[in-house]
Coordinates of C-alpha atoms and ligand atoms in Angstrom, one line a residue:
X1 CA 0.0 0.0 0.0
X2 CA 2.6 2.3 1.2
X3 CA 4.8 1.3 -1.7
X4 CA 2.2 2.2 -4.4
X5 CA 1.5 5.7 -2.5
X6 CA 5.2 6.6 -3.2
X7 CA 5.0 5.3 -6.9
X8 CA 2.3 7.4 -7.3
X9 CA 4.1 10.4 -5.9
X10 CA 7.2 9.7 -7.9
X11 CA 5.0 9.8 -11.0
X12 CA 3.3 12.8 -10.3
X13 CA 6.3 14.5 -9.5
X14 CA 8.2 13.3 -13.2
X15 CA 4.6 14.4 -14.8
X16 CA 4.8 17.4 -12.9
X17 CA 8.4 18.2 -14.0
X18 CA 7.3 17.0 -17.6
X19 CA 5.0 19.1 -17.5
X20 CA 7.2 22.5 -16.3
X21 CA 9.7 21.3 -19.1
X22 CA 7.3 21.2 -22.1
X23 CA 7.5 24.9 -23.7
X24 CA 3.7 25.5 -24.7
X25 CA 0.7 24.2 -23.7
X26 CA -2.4 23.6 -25.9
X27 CA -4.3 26.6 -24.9
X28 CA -8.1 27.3 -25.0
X29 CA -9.7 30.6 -27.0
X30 CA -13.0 32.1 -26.6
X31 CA -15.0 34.6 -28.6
X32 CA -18.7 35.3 -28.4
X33 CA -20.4 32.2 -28.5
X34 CA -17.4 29.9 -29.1
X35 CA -15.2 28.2 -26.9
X36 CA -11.9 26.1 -29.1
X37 CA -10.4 23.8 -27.4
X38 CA -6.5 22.7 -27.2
X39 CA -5.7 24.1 -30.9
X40 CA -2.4 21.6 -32.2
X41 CA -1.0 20.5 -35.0
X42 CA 1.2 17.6 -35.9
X43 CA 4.9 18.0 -37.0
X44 CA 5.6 17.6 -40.1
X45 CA 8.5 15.6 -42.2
X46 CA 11.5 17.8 -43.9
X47 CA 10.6 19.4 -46.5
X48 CA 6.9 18.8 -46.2
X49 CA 4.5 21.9 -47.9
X50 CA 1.6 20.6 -45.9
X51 CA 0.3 20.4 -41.8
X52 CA -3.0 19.6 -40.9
X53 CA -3.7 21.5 -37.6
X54 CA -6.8 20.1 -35.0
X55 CA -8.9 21.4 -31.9
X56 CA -12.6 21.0 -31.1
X57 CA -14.8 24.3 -31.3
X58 CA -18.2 24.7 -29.3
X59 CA -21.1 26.7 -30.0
X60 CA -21.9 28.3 -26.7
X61 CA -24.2 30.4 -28.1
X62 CA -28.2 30.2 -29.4
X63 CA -27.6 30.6 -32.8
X64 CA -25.9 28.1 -35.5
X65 CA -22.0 29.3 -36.1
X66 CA -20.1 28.4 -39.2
X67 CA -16.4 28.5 -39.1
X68 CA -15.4 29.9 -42.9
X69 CA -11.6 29.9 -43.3
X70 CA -8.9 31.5 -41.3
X71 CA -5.1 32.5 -42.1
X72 CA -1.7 31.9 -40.4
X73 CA 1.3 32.9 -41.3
X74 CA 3.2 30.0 -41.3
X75 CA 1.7 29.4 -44.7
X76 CA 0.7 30.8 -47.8
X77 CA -3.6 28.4 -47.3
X78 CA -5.5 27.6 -44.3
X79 CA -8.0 25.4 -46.0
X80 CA -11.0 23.7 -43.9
X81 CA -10.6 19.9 -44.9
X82 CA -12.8 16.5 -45.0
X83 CA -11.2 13.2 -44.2
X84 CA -13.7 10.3 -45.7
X85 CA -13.3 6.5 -47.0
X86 CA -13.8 6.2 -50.8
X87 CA -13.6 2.8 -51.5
X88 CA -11.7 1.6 -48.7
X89 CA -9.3 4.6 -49.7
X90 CA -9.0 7.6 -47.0
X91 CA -9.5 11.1 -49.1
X92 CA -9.3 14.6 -48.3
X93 CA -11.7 17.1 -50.0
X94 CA -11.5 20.9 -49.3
X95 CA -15.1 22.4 -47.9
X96 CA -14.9 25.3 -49.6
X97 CA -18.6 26.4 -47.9
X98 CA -16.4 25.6 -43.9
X99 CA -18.3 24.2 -41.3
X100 CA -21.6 24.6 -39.3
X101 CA -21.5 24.2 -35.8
X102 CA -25.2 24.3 -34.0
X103 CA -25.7 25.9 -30.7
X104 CA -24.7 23.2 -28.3
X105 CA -22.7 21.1 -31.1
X106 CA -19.0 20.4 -30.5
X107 CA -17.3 20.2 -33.8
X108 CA -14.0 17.9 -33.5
X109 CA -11.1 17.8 -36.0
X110 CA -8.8 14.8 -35.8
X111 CA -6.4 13.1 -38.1
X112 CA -9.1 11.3 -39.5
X113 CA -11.8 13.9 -39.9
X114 CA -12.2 17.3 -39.9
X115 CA -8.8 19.6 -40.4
X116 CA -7.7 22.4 -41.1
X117 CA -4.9 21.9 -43.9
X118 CA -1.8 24.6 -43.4
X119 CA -0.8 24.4 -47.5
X120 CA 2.5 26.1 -48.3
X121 CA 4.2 25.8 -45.4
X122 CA 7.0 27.8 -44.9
X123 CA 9.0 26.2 -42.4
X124 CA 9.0 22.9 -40.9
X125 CA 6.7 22.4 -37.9
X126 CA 9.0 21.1 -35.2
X127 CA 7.6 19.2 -32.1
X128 CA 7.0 21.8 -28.9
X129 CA 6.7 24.7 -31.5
X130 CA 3.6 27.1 -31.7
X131 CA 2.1 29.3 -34.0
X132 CA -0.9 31.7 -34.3
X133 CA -3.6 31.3 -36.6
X134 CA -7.0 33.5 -36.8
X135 CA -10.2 31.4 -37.2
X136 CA -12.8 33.1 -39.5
X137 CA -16.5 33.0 -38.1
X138 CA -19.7 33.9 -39.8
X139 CA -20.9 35.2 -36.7
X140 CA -18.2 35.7 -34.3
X141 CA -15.6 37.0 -37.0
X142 CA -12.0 36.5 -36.5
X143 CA -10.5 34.6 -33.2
X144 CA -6.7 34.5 -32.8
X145 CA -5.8 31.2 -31.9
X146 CA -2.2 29.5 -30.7
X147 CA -1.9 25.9 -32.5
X148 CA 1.1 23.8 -30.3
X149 CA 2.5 21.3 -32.4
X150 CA 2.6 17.7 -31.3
X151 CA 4.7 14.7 -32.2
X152 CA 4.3 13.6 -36.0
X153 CA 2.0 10.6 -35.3
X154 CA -0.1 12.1 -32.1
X155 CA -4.0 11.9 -32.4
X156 CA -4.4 14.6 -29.6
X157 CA -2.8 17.4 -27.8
X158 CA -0.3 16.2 -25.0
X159 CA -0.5 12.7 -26.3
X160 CA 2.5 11.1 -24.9
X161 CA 3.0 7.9 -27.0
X162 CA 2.1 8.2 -30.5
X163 CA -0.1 5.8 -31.1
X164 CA -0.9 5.3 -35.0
X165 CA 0.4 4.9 -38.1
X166 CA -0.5 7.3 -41.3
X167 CA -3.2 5.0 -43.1
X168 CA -1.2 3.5 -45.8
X169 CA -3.7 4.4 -48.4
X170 CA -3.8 7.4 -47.8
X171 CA -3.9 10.1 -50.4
X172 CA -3.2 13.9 -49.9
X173 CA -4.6 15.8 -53.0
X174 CA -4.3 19.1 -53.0
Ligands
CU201 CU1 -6.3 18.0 -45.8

């Protein structure tokens, strides 16, 4: 009993120290009527011209919200994207119209869904990096957001083991 008392304390404390040494934390953002959650992105390969970035947005508010576009400067597109199967084949497609979010609805982008797609990147996005971004909303207008980026095969912010592989039928069109 005693033993497992002082694992636990040594654990927390290396989480705790983990946690102090880690430059940037996913942080939260909140306009009128929206609250986006843990904004990150994955690093990306040498030489990659593409990042897909992730977070979960809420409609706080009584009336449906639509998120349109947005712009960073990291790269030259901040496209709104759609992961779907085709055929047993996963496919992006850009939603040019963006995305409605109802009042209540939480809207989550992952690796395998919803994303926003960085095009043109103009440096490589290095693990424990952050960059800004502005979200553009129909209603709310723009929201400056801070994505952190995450390891290259995370599924979510402060994932510590990595735990997928890129699909290996994947296909990035853009
Ligand atoms: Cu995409």
């Amino acid at each position: 009993m005693a033993r497992t008392g002082f694992m636990r304390a040594v654990l927390f404390a290396v989480g705790f120290v983990a946690g102090l040494a880690t430059p940037a934390q996913a942080e939260d953002a909140t306009a009128s009527g929206l609250k986006i959650t843990a904004p990150w992105a994955r690093a990306t390969p040498k030489g990659a011209s593409v990042g897909g970035g992730y977070m979960k947005i809420t409609n706080t508010g009584s009336a449906a919200e639509r998120l349109i576009g947005g712009v960073s400067d990291i790269a030259s597109r901040f496209e709104i994207h759609e992961m779907s199967m085709d055929n047993g084949v996963m496919k992006m497609r850009s939603l040019s119209g963006g995305i409605e979010i109802k009042p209540g609805q939480t809207v989550e982008f992952s690796p395998s869904g919803y994303h926003v797609m960085l095009v043109g990147l103009n440096r490589q996005l290095m693990q424990g990096d952050h960059f800004k971004a502005t979200l553009e909303f129909a209603r709310a207008g723009k929201v400056e957001v801070d994505f952190i980026v995450e390891s290259i095969g995370a599924n979510s912010s402060g994932a510590k083991s990595p735990g997928d592989r890129e699909m290996p039928g994947m296909q990035m069109k853009h």
